[in-house]
Structures are given as structure tokens and as C-alpha cells.
């Protein structure tokens, strides 16, 4: 039998609205990297921010050409223009074959090597082979013949503007609003600040510098993020990250002089793989029945590293 009394579907216009005084913002705005980095020691005072970098003489050099095993003396090109930072008499070593070399001539970005130094056996090696620089060896009383000091390159990045517009009418500010909002303009301003900081986090990770013309009114300035600024020790892994690969990447950084490797920033796919390194899934202490399959810190040969999950890392 059909209902014939008063029901909500027939009298819905008289029912009071049920609207919460709380507003839920569903768009994520986490900024773990900015929180970790903290505030800058010095603010930028120009649209082009520059700094100088310096480094010690190289611990390793890389051959730009293949080298045969038979030659007594061998001329070898050096990758990256690092030959002038060596000195005549320097002792080098091939890390795999164990052959030692002595630098007898430095000409531009090429060096002449005395092969099989110290009674070692001369062997061939391919372009891209790394040779360790052991130390310089000079004659007593030898004259100063060359300057091997490194140059201080000037690096730069662009100061990017993060602009969020808010336009609120006077009527919108005057009306009574749901959600506990007293002033629409102040609410929107607070929300846009959160969005700007979130966008800064994404730019710090993934930003790319392009079209920056200093002094141009029509050029939009964009900053280079961390991924764009790192140009050495770059390795590709794809979805098949392994503990061995991660250790090798850290070893590469350590071999290039990195001594403060303390943070790994990764996306969710790689974070879940790293969590899987904890394959034992041990019970938590104090009879806690939960299983632990989380790696928040990774301790390796190269130190203790914090593993940080980022929504913005691809």
C-alpha cells in the first residue's frame, strides 16, 4: 500500500539544510622537502641568483679514448677538461687491472702516460675507463712549471614568481556563508598561500629553466629544480629498483667526493620497493601484533640515509 502522509520527498522545500561548519580540502599540499631544507640562510636580492663552486684536484680521471696495451708511452685524452689539474710526475692506477701509470707530459686536455709503472703489466682499456689519481711525484729541487689549481665556476638559477590571484566581490564578502567562513577574501588568501607553497615544493623538485631573458618584460622566469640541476652521477633505473642498484648509485656519489649523503627523495613506486627491502617483516616490540614493512631510514656502507616519500617525484 502506498504511503499517503507527509514525506521528505513531497515536502523537501521546508527541510533545513544540513551543512557542516568544516571544510575539507582534498587536494594534497604536503611539502616534505621544503620542511627538510628549512629557510634559506640568505635571501635572493636579484632575479638572477648566482654562486661560486670550488673543488679539490680530481681523485679520478676518465679516458676519452681507447688505450692499447703494447705502447711504451701512450697519449690519452681526458674527459671533462681535467688534464690541466694534474701535474707532470703524477701516479695513476687502473682500478681493475692494477696497472700503474706516470704522467710524463700534459698538453691541453691530453696526457702522455708511461705504461707499466712500478713493474706492473700494461693492459688495454676502453674509452670511459676511470683511472685513480694516487699522488704527485716530483724531483727534489724541481722548478715550478705549471699551475694546476682548479677554476671556480659561477653557477646560477632564476628567481621564479609564484602568483595566485584572488578576486572576491563586496557582496560575496557581505553574505553569510557555510563552512564557518567569516570573510571569503581572507579564506581564499589563506588557501592560495597553501597552494603557492605546494607549487614551490613541486618546482624545487621538478622545475625547469626555460625562456629566461633578463631585462625582458615578456619573458616568464622559471627556475631549475633539483632534477634539472643535477647533471653528473645521473643513473636511470625505471620501475625495477633493487638494493644493489641503490647501493651502486650511492657508491658513485661517494666516489665523486660525496661525504654527506643523508636523504633519498623518492616517489611512491620506489618507496614501496625500498620498504620491501625489509623482507623479514618483523613484529613490532611490546607484543604489538602489527607487522612492520616500512623503511624510513636506510643504513649502508655510506652512512645513515633518511628515506622521504614525495608526491611530486616521478
PDB file of C-alpha atoms in Angstrom:
ATOM      1  CA  UNK A   1       0.000   0.000   0.000  1.00  0.00           C
ATOM      2  CA  UNK A   2       1.386   3.408  -0.974  1.00  0.00           C
ATOM      3  CA  UNK A   3       2.258   5.898   1.789  1.00  0.00           C
ATOM      4  CA  UNK A   4      -0.185   8.824   1.894  1.00  0.00           C
ATOM      5  CA  UNK A   5       1.194  11.004   4.714  1.00  0.00           C
ATOM      6  CA  UNK A   6       3.839  13.760   4.759  1.00  0.00           C
ATOM      7  CA  UNK A   7       7.220  12.521   3.498  1.00  0.00           C
ATOM      8  CA  UNK A   8      10.562  14.144   2.739  1.00  0.00           C
ATOM      9  CA  UNK A   9      10.194  13.591  -0.980  1.00  0.00           C
ATOM     10  CA  UNK A  10       7.000  15.623  -1.097  1.00  0.00           C
ATOM     11  CA  UNK A  11       7.911  18.347   1.433  1.00  0.00           C
ATOM     12  CA  UNK A  12      11.669  18.759   0.777  1.00  0.00           C
ATOM     13  CA  UNK A  13      11.456  22.577   0.390  1.00  0.00           C
ATOM     14  CA  UNK A  14      10.749  23.022   4.108  1.00  0.00           C
ATOM     15  CA  UNK A  15      13.642  20.848   5.348  1.00  0.00           C
ATOM     16  CA  UNK A  16      16.551  22.753   6.905  1.00  0.00           C
ATOM     17  CA  UNK A  17      19.906  22.379   5.155  1.00  0.00           C
ATOM     18  CA  UNK A  18      22.472  20.132   6.816  1.00  0.00           C
ATOM     19  CA  UNK A  19      25.841  21.716   6.003  1.00  0.00           C
ATOM     20  CA  UNK A  20      28.920  21.104   8.126  1.00  0.00           C
ATOM     21  CA  UNK A  21      30.857  24.055   9.521  1.00  0.00           C
ATOM     22  CA  UNK A  22      34.067  22.288   8.488  1.00  0.00           C
ATOM     23  CA  UNK A  23      35.588  22.482   5.022  1.00  0.00           C
ATOM     24  CA  UNK A  24      37.642  19.580   3.659  1.00  0.00           C
ATOM     25  CA  UNK A  25      40.443  20.361   1.217  1.00  0.00           C
ATOM     26  CA  UNK A  26      41.048  17.191  -0.776  1.00  0.00           C
ATOM     27  CA  UNK A  27      43.973  18.381  -2.893  1.00  0.00           C
ATOM     28  CA  UNK A  28      47.271  17.292  -1.292  1.00  0.00           C
ATOM     29  CA  UNK A  29      49.622  20.065  -0.243  1.00  0.00           C
ATOM     30  CA  UNK A  30      52.427  18.287   1.609  1.00  0.00           C
ATOM     31  CA  UNK A  31      55.866  19.891   1.344  1.00  0.00           C
ATOM     32  CA  UNK A  32      58.261  17.393   2.969  1.00  0.00           C
ATOM     33  CA  UNK A  33      61.350  18.580   1.073  1.00  0.00           C
ATOM     34  CA  UNK A  34      60.849  22.267   1.959  1.00  0.00           C
ATOM     35  CA  UNK A  35      60.283  21.259   5.571  1.00  0.00           C
ATOM     36  CA  UNK A  36      63.532  19.299   5.493  1.00  0.00           C
ATOM     37  CA  UNK A  37      65.550  22.073   3.807  1.00  0.00           C
ATOM     38  CA  UNK A  38      64.230  24.845   6.047  1.00  0.00           C
ATOM     39  CA  UNK A  39      64.576  28.561   5.407  1.00  0.00           C
ATOM     40  CA  UNK A  40      67.477  29.839   3.312  1.00  0.00           C
ATOM     41  CA  UNK A  41      70.422  31.419   5.126  1.00  0.00           C
ATOM     42  CA  UNK A  42      70.419  34.368   2.716  1.00  0.00           C
ATOM     43  CA  UNK A  43      67.552  35.687   0.570  1.00  0.00           C
ATOM     44  CA  UNK A  44      67.961  36.299  -3.149  1.00  0.00           C
ATOM     45  CA  UNK A  45      68.394  40.001  -3.965  1.00  0.00           C
ATOM     46  CA  UNK A  46      68.264  39.767  -7.758  1.00  0.00           C
ATOM     47  CA  UNK A  47      66.167  37.945 -10.340  1.00  0.00           C
ATOM     48  CA  UNK A  48      69.323  36.001 -11.248  1.00  0.00           C
ATOM     49  CA  UNK A  49      70.795  34.242  -8.205  1.00  0.00           C
ATOM     50  CA  UNK A  50      74.448  33.196  -8.620  1.00  0.00           C
ATOM     51  CA  UNK A  51      77.072  31.413  -6.553  1.00  0.00           C
ATOM     52  CA  UNK A  52      80.604  30.074  -6.914  1.00  0.00           C
ATOM     53  CA  UNK A  53      81.667  26.461  -6.604  1.00  0.00           C
ATOM     54  CA  UNK A  54      85.127  25.125  -5.933  1.00  0.00           C
ATOM     55  CA  UNK A  55      86.576  21.641  -5.702  1.00  0.00           C
ATOM     56  CA  UNK A  56      89.841  19.913  -4.937  1.00  0.00           C
ATOM     57  CA  UNK A  57      92.008  18.461  -7.690  1.00  0.00           C
ATOM     58  CA  UNK A  58      90.366  15.309  -9.112  1.00  0.00           C
ATOM     59  CA  UNK A  59      90.738  11.933  -7.416  1.00  0.00           C
ATOM     60  CA  UNK A  60      89.913  10.205 -10.693  1.00  0.00           C
ATOM     61  CA  UNK A  61      90.126  10.984 -14.375  1.00  0.00           C
ATOM     62  CA  UNK A  62      88.246   9.319 -17.237  1.00  0.00           C
ATOM     63  CA  UNK A  63      89.811   8.342 -20.554  1.00  0.00           C
ATOM     64  CA  UNK A  64      88.137   9.894 -23.590  1.00  0.00           C
ATOM     65  CA  UNK A  65      89.762   7.393 -25.980  1.00  0.00           C
ATOM     66  CA  UNK A  66      90.639   3.708 -26.006  1.00  0.00           C
ATOM     67  CA  UNK A  67      94.195   2.797 -24.980  1.00  0.00           C
ATOM     68  CA  UNK A  68      96.210  -0.131 -26.379  1.00  0.00           C
ATOM     69  CA  UNK A  69      98.387  -2.386 -24.249  1.00  0.00           C
ATOM     70  CA  UNK A  70     101.576  -2.556 -26.344  1.00  0.00           C
ATOM     71  CA  UNK A  71     102.721   1.073 -26.377  1.00  0.00           C
ATOM     72  CA  UNK A  72     105.523   2.091 -24.018  1.00  0.00           C
ATOM     73  CA  UNK A  73     104.204   5.645 -23.835  1.00  0.00           C
ATOM     74  CA  UNK A  74     100.566   6.414 -24.560  1.00  0.00           C
ATOM     75  CA  UNK A  75      98.815   9.698 -25.292  1.00  0.00           C
ATOM     76  CA  UNK A  76      95.362   9.695 -23.721  1.00  0.00           C
ATOM     77  CA  UNK A  77      92.575  12.273 -23.816  1.00  0.00           C
ATOM     78  CA  UNK A  78      90.827  13.152 -20.547  1.00  0.00           C
ATOM     79  CA  UNK A  79      87.068  13.682 -20.179  1.00  0.00           C
ATOM     80  CA  UNK A  80      85.821  16.954 -18.733  1.00  0.00           C
ATOM     81  CA  UNK A  81      88.901  19.101 -19.271  1.00  0.00           C
ATOM     82  CA  UNK A  82      90.610  17.798 -16.115  1.00  0.00           C
ATOM     83  CA  UNK A  83      94.075  17.165 -17.550  1.00  0.00           C
ATOM     84  CA  UNK A  84      95.393  20.657 -16.607  1.00  0.00           C
ATOM     85  CA  UNK A  85      94.574  19.898 -12.969  1.00  0.00           C
ATOM     86  CA  UNK A  86      97.187  17.113 -12.942  1.00  0.00           C
ATOM     87  CA  UNK A  87     100.935  17.594 -12.630  1.00  0.00           C
ATOM     88  CA  UNK A  88     103.809  16.029 -14.514  1.00  0.00           C
ATOM     89  CA  UNK A  89     105.014  13.051 -12.479  1.00  0.00           C
ATOM     90  CA  UNK A  90     101.567  12.192 -11.118  1.00  0.00           C
ATOM     91  CA  UNK A  91     100.979   8.486 -10.456  1.00  0.00           C
ATOM     92  CA  UNK A  92      97.729   6.929 -11.723  1.00  0.00           C
ATOM     93  CA  UNK A  93      96.231   3.465 -11.262  1.00  0.00           C
ATOM     94  CA  UNK A  94      93.757   1.352 -13.206  1.00  0.00           C
ATOM     95  CA  UNK A  95      91.346   0.115 -10.526  1.00  0.00           C
ATOM     96  CA  UNK A  96      90.531  -3.187 -12.265  1.00  0.00           C
ATOM     97  CA  UNK A  97      93.782  -4.367 -13.893  1.00  0.00           C
ATOM     98  CA  UNK A  98      96.091  -2.869 -11.271  1.00  0.00           C
ATOM     99  CA  UNK A  99      98.357  -1.214 -13.854  1.00  0.00           C
ATOM    100  CA  UNK A 100     100.149   1.931 -12.672  1.00  0.00           C
ATOM    101  CA  UNK A 101     100.993   4.900 -14.904  1.00  0.00           C
ATOM    102  CA  UNK A 102     103.107   8.018 -14.576  1.00  0.00           C
ATOM    103  CA  UNK A 103     102.184  11.254 -16.312  1.00  0.00           C
ATOM    104  CA  UNK A 104     105.167  12.474 -18.331  1.00  0.00           C
ATOM    105  CA  UNK A 105     103.598  15.229 -20.473  1.00  0.00           C
ATOM    106  CA  UNK A 106     100.476  17.371 -20.153  1.00  0.00           C
ATOM    107  CA  UNK A 107      99.352  19.101 -23.361  1.00  0.00           C
ATOM    108  CA  UNK A 108      95.952  20.770 -23.355  1.00  0.00           C
ATOM    109  CA  UNK A 109      93.450  18.135 -22.357  1.00  0.00           C
ATOM    110  CA  UNK A 110      95.702  15.193 -23.243  1.00  0.00           C
ATOM    111  CA  UNK A 111      98.340  13.461 -21.150  1.00  0.00           C
ATOM    112  CA  UNK A 112     101.220  11.156 -22.031  1.00  0.00           C
ATOM    113  CA  UNK A 113     101.395   8.079 -19.811  1.00  0.00           C
ATOM    114  CA  UNK A 114     104.444   5.961 -19.036  1.00  0.00           C
ATOM    115  CA  UNK A 115     102.983   2.463 -19.096  1.00  0.00           C
ATOM    116  CA  UNK A 116     103.526  -0.407 -16.657  1.00  0.00           C
ATOM    117  CA  UNK A 117     104.961   1.895 -13.988  1.00  0.00           C
ATOM    118  CA  UNK A 118     106.462   0.178 -10.954  1.00  0.00           C
ATOM    119  CA  UNK A 119     106.768  -3.196 -12.680  1.00  0.00           C
ATOM    120  CA  UNK A 120     103.027  -3.570 -13.354  1.00  0.00           C
ATOM    121  CA  UNK A 121     101.693  -5.051 -16.577  1.00  0.00           C
ATOM    122  CA  UNK A 122     100.392  -2.797 -19.361  1.00  0.00           C
ATOM    123  CA  UNK A 123      96.884  -3.719 -20.496  1.00  0.00           C
ATOM    124  CA  UNK A 124      94.400  -2.211 -22.936  1.00  0.00           C
ATOM    125  CA  UNK A 125      91.266  -0.401 -21.782  1.00  0.00           C
ATOM    126  CA  UNK A 126      88.312   1.292 -23.412  1.00  0.00           C
ATOM    127  CA  UNK A 127      87.197   4.885 -23.579  1.00  0.00           C
ATOM    128  CA  UNK A 128      85.259   5.796 -20.446  1.00  0.00           C
ATOM    129  CA  UNK A 129      87.628   3.909 -18.159  1.00  0.00           C
ATOM    130  CA  UNK A 130      88.293   5.623 -14.834  1.00  0.00           C
ATOM    131  CA  UNK A 131      91.872   5.949 -13.531  1.00  0.00           C
ATOM    132  CA  UNK A 132      92.590   6.853  -9.922  1.00  0.00           C
ATOM    133  CA  UNK A 133      94.993   9.718  -9.267  1.00  0.00           C
ATOM    134  CA  UNK A 134      97.255   8.416  -6.487  1.00  0.00           C
ATOM    135  CA  UNK A 135      99.566  11.388  -5.856  1.00  0.00           C
ATOM    136  CA  UNK A 136     102.119  13.693  -7.434  1.00  0.00           C
ATOM    137  CA  UNK A 137     105.794  12.696  -7.527  1.00  0.00           C
ATOM    138  CA  UNK A 138     108.422  15.380  -8.176  1.00  0.00           C
ATOM    139  CA  UNK A 139     112.191  15.620  -8.322  1.00  0.00           C
ATOM    140  CA  UNK A 140     113.934  17.248  -5.386  1.00  0.00           C
ATOM    141  CA  UNK A 141     114.581  20.897  -6.186  1.00  0.00           C
ATOM    142  CA  UNK A 142     112.387  20.820  -9.285  1.00  0.00           C
ATOM    143  CA  UNK A 143     111.209  24.183 -10.614  1.00  0.00           C
ATOM    144  CA  UNK A 144     107.565  25.193 -10.633  1.00  0.00           C
ATOM    145  CA  UNK A 145     106.407  24.513 -14.177  1.00  0.00           C
ATOM    146  CA  UNK A 146     102.622  24.781 -14.278  1.00  0.00           C
ATOM    147  CA  UNK A 147      99.584  25.943 -12.348  1.00  0.00           C
ATOM    148  CA  UNK A 148      97.261  23.026 -11.589  1.00  0.00           C
ATOM    149  CA  UNK A 149      94.735  24.907  -9.458  1.00  0.00           C
ATOM    150  CA  UNK A 150      91.061  24.405 -10.276  1.00  0.00           C
ATOM    151  CA  UNK A 151      88.845  27.195 -11.551  1.00  0.00           C
ATOM    152  CA  UNK A 152      85.821  28.356  -9.578  1.00  0.00           C
ATOM    153  CA  UNK A 153      82.825  28.151 -11.939  1.00  0.00           C
ATOM    154  CA  UNK A 154      79.893  30.505 -11.440  1.00  0.00           C
ATOM    155  CA  UNK A 155      76.527  28.760 -11.186  1.00  0.00           C
ATOM    156  CA  UNK A 156      73.134  30.402 -11.363  1.00  0.00           C
ATOM    157  CA  UNK A 157      69.414  29.897 -11.136  1.00  0.00           C
ATOM    158  CA  UNK A 158      66.449  32.097 -11.919  1.00  0.00           C
ATOM    159  CA  UNK A 159      64.144  33.540  -9.260  1.00  0.00           C
ATOM    160  CA  UNK A 160      60.667  32.373 -10.248  1.00  0.00           C
ATOM    161  CA  UNK A 161      57.493  34.221  -9.246  1.00  0.00           C
ATOM    162  CA  UNK A 162      54.627  32.203  -7.770  1.00  0.00           C
ATOM    163  CA  UNK A 163      51.430  34.192  -8.347  1.00  0.00           C
ATOM    164  CA  UNK A 164      47.950  33.202  -7.156  1.00  0.00           C
ATOM    165  CA  UNK A 165      45.041  35.553  -7.970  1.00  0.00           C
ATOM    166  CA  UNK A 166      42.100  36.190  -5.652  1.00  0.00           C
ATOM    167  CA  UNK A 167      39.071  38.233  -6.796  1.00  0.00           C
ATOM    168  CA  UNK A 168      36.139  38.483  -4.380  1.00  0.00           C
ATOM    169  CA  UNK A 169      33.183  40.818  -4.802  1.00  0.00           C
ATOM    170  CA  UNK A 170      31.936  43.034  -1.987  1.00  0.00           C
ATOM    171  CA  UNK A 171      28.620  41.169  -1.990  1.00  0.00           C
ATOM    172  CA  UNK A 172      30.405  37.825  -1.575  1.00  0.00           C
ATOM    173  CA  UNK A 173      32.206  39.226   1.450  1.00  0.00           C
ATOM    174  CA  UNK A 174      28.947  40.534   2.928  1.00  0.00           C
ATOM    175  CA  UNK A 175      26.733  37.449   2.670  1.00  0.00           C
ATOM    176  CA  UNK A 176      26.553  34.719   5.314  1.00  0.00           C
ATOM    177  CA  UNK A 177      28.480  31.616   4.265  1.00  0.00           C
ATOM    178  CA  UNK A 178      28.516  27.962   5.215  1.00  0.00           C
ATOM    179  CA  UNK A 179      31.678  26.284   6.458  1.00  0.00           C
ATOM    180  CA  UNK A 180      32.423  28.718   9.265  1.00  0.00           C
ATOM    181  CA  UNK A 181      33.807  31.319   6.839  1.00  0.00           C
ATOM    182  CA  UNK A 182      33.522  34.884   8.147  1.00  0.00           C
ATOM    183  CA  UNK A 183      35.428  36.571   5.306  1.00  0.00           C
ATOM    184  CA  UNK A 184      35.629  34.999   1.845  1.00  0.00           C
ATOM    185  CA  UNK A 185      38.661  37.077   0.855  1.00  0.00           C
ATOM    186  CA  UNK A 186      40.691  36.096   3.925  1.00  0.00           C
ATOM    187  CA  UNK A 187      39.753  32.449   3.418  1.00  0.00           C
ATOM    188  CA  UNK A 188      40.796  32.481  -0.240  1.00  0.00           C
ATOM    189  CA  UNK A 189      44.041  34.276   0.632  1.00  0.00           C
ATOM    190  CA  UNK A 190      44.921  31.600   3.190  1.00  0.00           C
ATOM    191  CA  UNK A 191      44.092  28.865   0.667  1.00  0.00           C
ATOM    192  CA  UNK A 192      46.220  30.462  -2.073  1.00  0.00           C
ATOM    193  CA  UNK A 193      49.215  30.683   0.266  1.00  0.00           C
ATOM    194  CA  UNK A 194      48.971  26.926   0.821  1.00  0.00           C
ATOM    195  CA  UNK A 195      48.742  26.379  -2.936  1.00  0.00           C
ATOM    196  CA  UNK A 196      51.758  28.632  -3.603  1.00  0.00           C
ATOM    197  CA  UNK A 197      53.909  26.743  -1.088  1.00  0.00           C
ATOM    198  CA  UNK A 198      52.785  23.438  -2.584  1.00  0.00           C
ATOM    199  CA  UNK A 199      53.709  24.686  -6.070  1.00  0.00           C
ATOM    200  CA  UNK A 200      57.094  25.850  -4.765  1.00  0.00           C
ATOM    201  CA  UNK A 201      57.753  22.317  -3.485  1.00  0.00           C
ATOM    202  CA  UNK A 202      56.940  20.892  -6.933  1.00  0.00           C
ATOM    203  CA  UNK A 203      59.176  23.455  -8.647  1.00  0.00           C
ATOM    204  CA  UNK A 204      62.071  22.740  -6.281  1.00  0.00           C
ATOM    205  CA  UNK A 205      61.856  19.068  -7.261  1.00  0.00           C
ATOM    206  CA  UNK A 206      60.757  19.183 -10.910  1.00  0.00           C
ATOM    207  CA  UNK A 207      61.196  22.778 -12.151  1.00  0.00           C
ATOM    208  CA  UNK A 208      62.991  23.516 -15.422  1.00  0.00           C
ATOM    209  CA  UNK A 209      64.600  26.757 -16.544  1.00  0.00           C
ATOM    210  CA  UNK A 210      63.479  27.942 -19.966  1.00  0.00           C
ATOM    211  CA  UNK A 211      62.913  31.218 -21.801  1.00  0.00           C
ATOM    212  CA  UNK A 212      64.543  33.353 -19.132  1.00  0.00           C
ATOM    213  CA  UNK A 213      65.632  36.643 -20.674  1.00  0.00           C
ATOM    214  CA  UNK A 214      66.906  39.077 -18.072  1.00  0.00           C
ATOM    215  CA  UNK A 215      65.571  42.565 -18.835  1.00  0.00           C
ATOM    216  CA  UNK A 216      62.634  41.343 -20.938  1.00  0.00           C
ATOM    217  CA  UNK A 217      59.129  42.356 -19.878  1.00  0.00           C
ATOM    218  CA  UNK A 218      57.540  39.481 -21.815  1.00  0.00           C
ATOM    219  CA  UNK A 219      59.736  36.598 -20.612  1.00  0.00           C
ATOM    220  CA  UNK A 220      58.253  34.442 -17.851  1.00  0.00           C
ATOM    221  CA  UNK A 221      61.028  33.412 -15.461  1.00  0.00           C
ATOM    222  CA  UNK A 222      61.188  29.733 -14.479  1.00  0.00           C
ATOM    223  CA  UNK A 223      63.654  28.164 -12.052  1.00  0.00           C
ATOM    224  CA  UNK A 224      65.516  24.904 -12.448  1.00  0.00           C
ATOM    225  CA  UNK A 225      64.634  22.275  -9.845  1.00  0.00           C
ATOM    226  CA  UNK A 226      66.891  19.703  -8.243  1.00  0.00           C
ATOM    227  CA  UNK A 227      66.416  17.132 -11.021  1.00  0.00           C
ATOM    228  CA  UNK A 228      67.375  19.704 -13.672  1.00  0.00           C
ATOM    229  CA  UNK A 229      70.381  20.984 -11.682  1.00  0.00           C
ATOM    230  CA  UNK A 230      71.938  17.549 -11.182  1.00  0.00           C
ATOM    231  CA  UNK A 231      73.926  16.755 -14.322  1.00  0.00           C
ATOM    232  CA  UNK A 232      76.564  14.322 -13.011  1.00  0.00           C
ATOM    233  CA  UNK A 233      76.131  10.927 -11.368  1.00  0.00           C
ATOM    234  CA  UNK A 234      72.775  10.555 -13.149  1.00  0.00           C
ATOM    235  CA  UNK A 235      71.560   6.958 -13.452  1.00  0.00           C
ATOM    236  CA  UNK A 236      68.362   5.542 -14.909  1.00  0.00           C
ATOM    237  CA  UNK A 237      66.523   2.787 -13.054  1.00  0.00           C
ATOM    238  CA  UNK A 238      62.893   2.679 -14.183  1.00  0.00           C
ATOM    239  CA  UNK A 239      60.471   0.585 -12.108  1.00  0.00           C
ATOM    240  CA  UNK A 240      62.963  -2.208 -11.291  1.00  0.00           C
ATOM    241  CA  UNK A 241      64.811  -0.593  -8.377  1.00  0.00           C
ATOM    242  CA  UNK A 242      66.949  -3.018  -6.369  1.00  0.00           C
ATOM    243  CA  UNK A 243      69.026  -2.666  -3.235  1.00  0.00           C
ATOM    244  CA  UNK A 244      72.139  -3.376  -5.315  1.00  0.00           C
ATOM    245  CA  UNK A 245      71.284  -0.534  -7.735  1.00  0.00           C
ATOM    246  CA  UNK A 246      70.678   1.869  -4.849  1.00  0.00           C
ATOM    247  CA  UNK A 247      73.993   0.940  -3.240  1.00  0.00           C
ATOM    248  CA  UNK A 248      75.817   1.458  -6.536  1.00  0.00           C
ATOM    249  CA  UNK A 249      74.236   4.891  -7.012  1.00  0.00           C
ATOM    250  CA  UNK A 250      75.343   5.902  -3.515  1.00  0.00           C
ATOM    251  CA  UNK A 251      78.809   4.497  -4.219  1.00  0.00           C
ATOM    252  CA  UNK A 252      79.045   6.611  -7.374  1.00  0.00           C
ATOM    253  CA  UNK A 253      78.251   9.733  -5.351  1.00  0.00           C
ATOM    254  CA  UNK A 254      80.773   8.710  -2.685  1.00  0.00           C
ATOM    255  CA  UNK A 255      83.442   8.050  -5.335  1.00  0.00           C
ATOM    256  CA  UNK A 256      82.978  11.599  -6.638  1.00  0.00           C
ATOM    257  CA  UNK A 257      83.648  13.043  -3.179  1.00  0.00           C
ATOM    258  CA  UNK A 258      80.160  12.994  -1.642  1.00  0.00           C
ATOM    259  CA  UNK A 259      80.545  12.574   2.119  1.00  0.00           C
ATOM    260  CA  UNK A 260      77.163  13.764   3.415  1.00  0.00           C
ATOM    261  CA  UNK A 261      74.658  11.533   1.618  1.00  0.00           C
ATOM    262  CA  UNK A 262      71.762  11.763   4.068  1.00  0.00           C
ATOM    263  CA  UNK A 263      68.494  11.898   2.116  1.00  0.00           C
ATOM    264  CA  UNK A 264      66.763   9.847  -0.573  1.00  0.00           C
ATOM    265  CA  UNK A 265      63.683  11.514  -2.071  1.00  0.00           C
ATOM    266  CA  UNK A 266      61.515   9.073  -3.993  1.00  0.00           C
ATOM    267  CA  UNK A 267      58.093   8.621  -5.499  1.00  0.00           C
ATOM    268  CA  UNK A 268      55.556   6.129  -4.225  1.00  0.00           C
ATOM    269  CA  UNK A 269      56.557   3.273  -6.570  1.00  0.00           C
ATOM    270  CA  UNK A 270      60.204   3.331  -5.497  1.00  0.00           C
ATOM    271  CA  UNK A 271      59.289   3.974  -1.851  1.00  0.00           C
ATOM    272  CA  UNK A 272      57.243   0.773  -1.796  1.00  0.00           C
ATOM    273  CA  UNK A 273      60.155  -1.133  -3.311  1.00  0.00           C
ATOM    274  CA  UNK A 274      62.527   0.250  -0.667  1.00  0.00           C
ATOM    275  CA  UNK A 275      60.007  -0.703   2.043  1.00  0.00           C
ATOM    276  CA  UNK A 276      60.191  -4.208   0.592  1.00  0.00           C
ATOM    277  CA  UNK A 277      63.897  -4.335   1.464  1.00  0.00           C
ATOM    278  CA  UNK A 278      62.598  -5.090   4.967  1.00  0.00           C
ATOM    279  CA  UNK A 279      61.656  -8.577   3.825  1.00  0.00           C
ATOM    280  CA  UNK A 280      61.625 -10.073   7.329  1.00  0.00           C
ATOM    281  CA  UNK A 281      58.517  -8.028   8.268  1.00  0.00           C
ATOM    282  CA  UNK A 282      59.260  -8.429  11.967  1.00  0.00           C
ATOM    283  CA  UNK A 283      56.665  -7.932  14.669  1.00  0.00           C
ATOM    284  CA  UNK A 284      56.837  -4.603  16.440  1.00  0.00           C
ATOM    285  CA  UNK A 285      58.096  -4.612  20.052  1.00  0.00           C
ATOM    286  CA  UNK A 286      55.967  -4.892  23.206  1.00  0.00           C
ATOM    287  CA  UNK A 287      53.747  -7.587  21.699  1.00  0.00           C
ATOM    288  CA  UNK A 288      52.308  -5.188  19.142  1.00  0.00           C
ATOM    289  CA  UNK A 289      50.502  -7.521  16.694  1.00  0.00           C
ATOM    290  CA  UNK A 290      51.190  -5.365  13.642  1.00  0.00           C
ATOM    291  CA  UNK A 291      53.806  -6.358  11.068  1.00  0.00           C
ATOM    292  CA  UNK A 292      56.416  -3.750  10.137  1.00  0.00           C
ATOM    293  CA  UNK A 293      57.118  -3.392   6.429  1.00  0.00           C
ATOM    294  CA  UNK A 294      58.453   0.171   6.418  1.00  0.00           C
ATOM    295  CA  UNK A 295      61.926   1.571   5.744  1.00  0.00           C
ATOM    296  CA  UNK A 296      62.219   5.170   6.918  1.00  0.00           C
ATOM    297  CA  UNK A 297      65.995   5.060   7.383  1.00  0.00           C
ATOM    298  CA  UNK A 298      68.481   3.098   5.290  1.00  0.00           C
ATOM    299  CA  UNK A 299      71.889   2.393   6.809  1.00  0.00           C
ATOM    300  CA  UNK A 300      74.512   1.367   4.295  1.00  0.00           C
ATOM    301  CA  UNK A 301      78.271   1.419   3.836  1.00  0.00           C
ATOM    302  CA  UNK A 302      77.980   5.115   3.013  1.00  0.00           C
ATOM    303  CA  UNK A 303      76.067   6.209   6.092  1.00  0.00           C
ATOM    304  CA  UNK A 304      72.573   6.580   7.508  1.00  0.00           C
ATOM    305  CA  UNK A 305      70.101   7.930   4.961  1.00  0.00           C
ATOM    306  CA  UNK A 306      66.545   9.168   5.534  1.00  0.00           C
ATOM    307  CA  UNK A 307      64.015   7.813   3.020  1.00  0.00           C
ATOM    308  CA  UNK A 308      61.463  10.533   2.200  1.00  0.00           C
ATOM    309  CA  UNK A 309      58.265   9.936   0.223  1.00  0.00           C
ATOM    310  CA  UNK A 310      57.333  12.730  -2.174  1.00  0.00           C
ATOM    311  CA  UNK A 311      54.116  13.064  -4.163  1.00  0.00           C
ATOM    312  CA  UNK A 312      55.966  15.161  -6.721  1.00  0.00           C
ATOM    313  CA  UNK A 313      58.901  12.882  -7.553  1.00  0.00           C
ATOM    314  CA  UNK A 314      58.125  10.971 -10.756  1.00  0.00           C
TER     315      UNK A 314
END
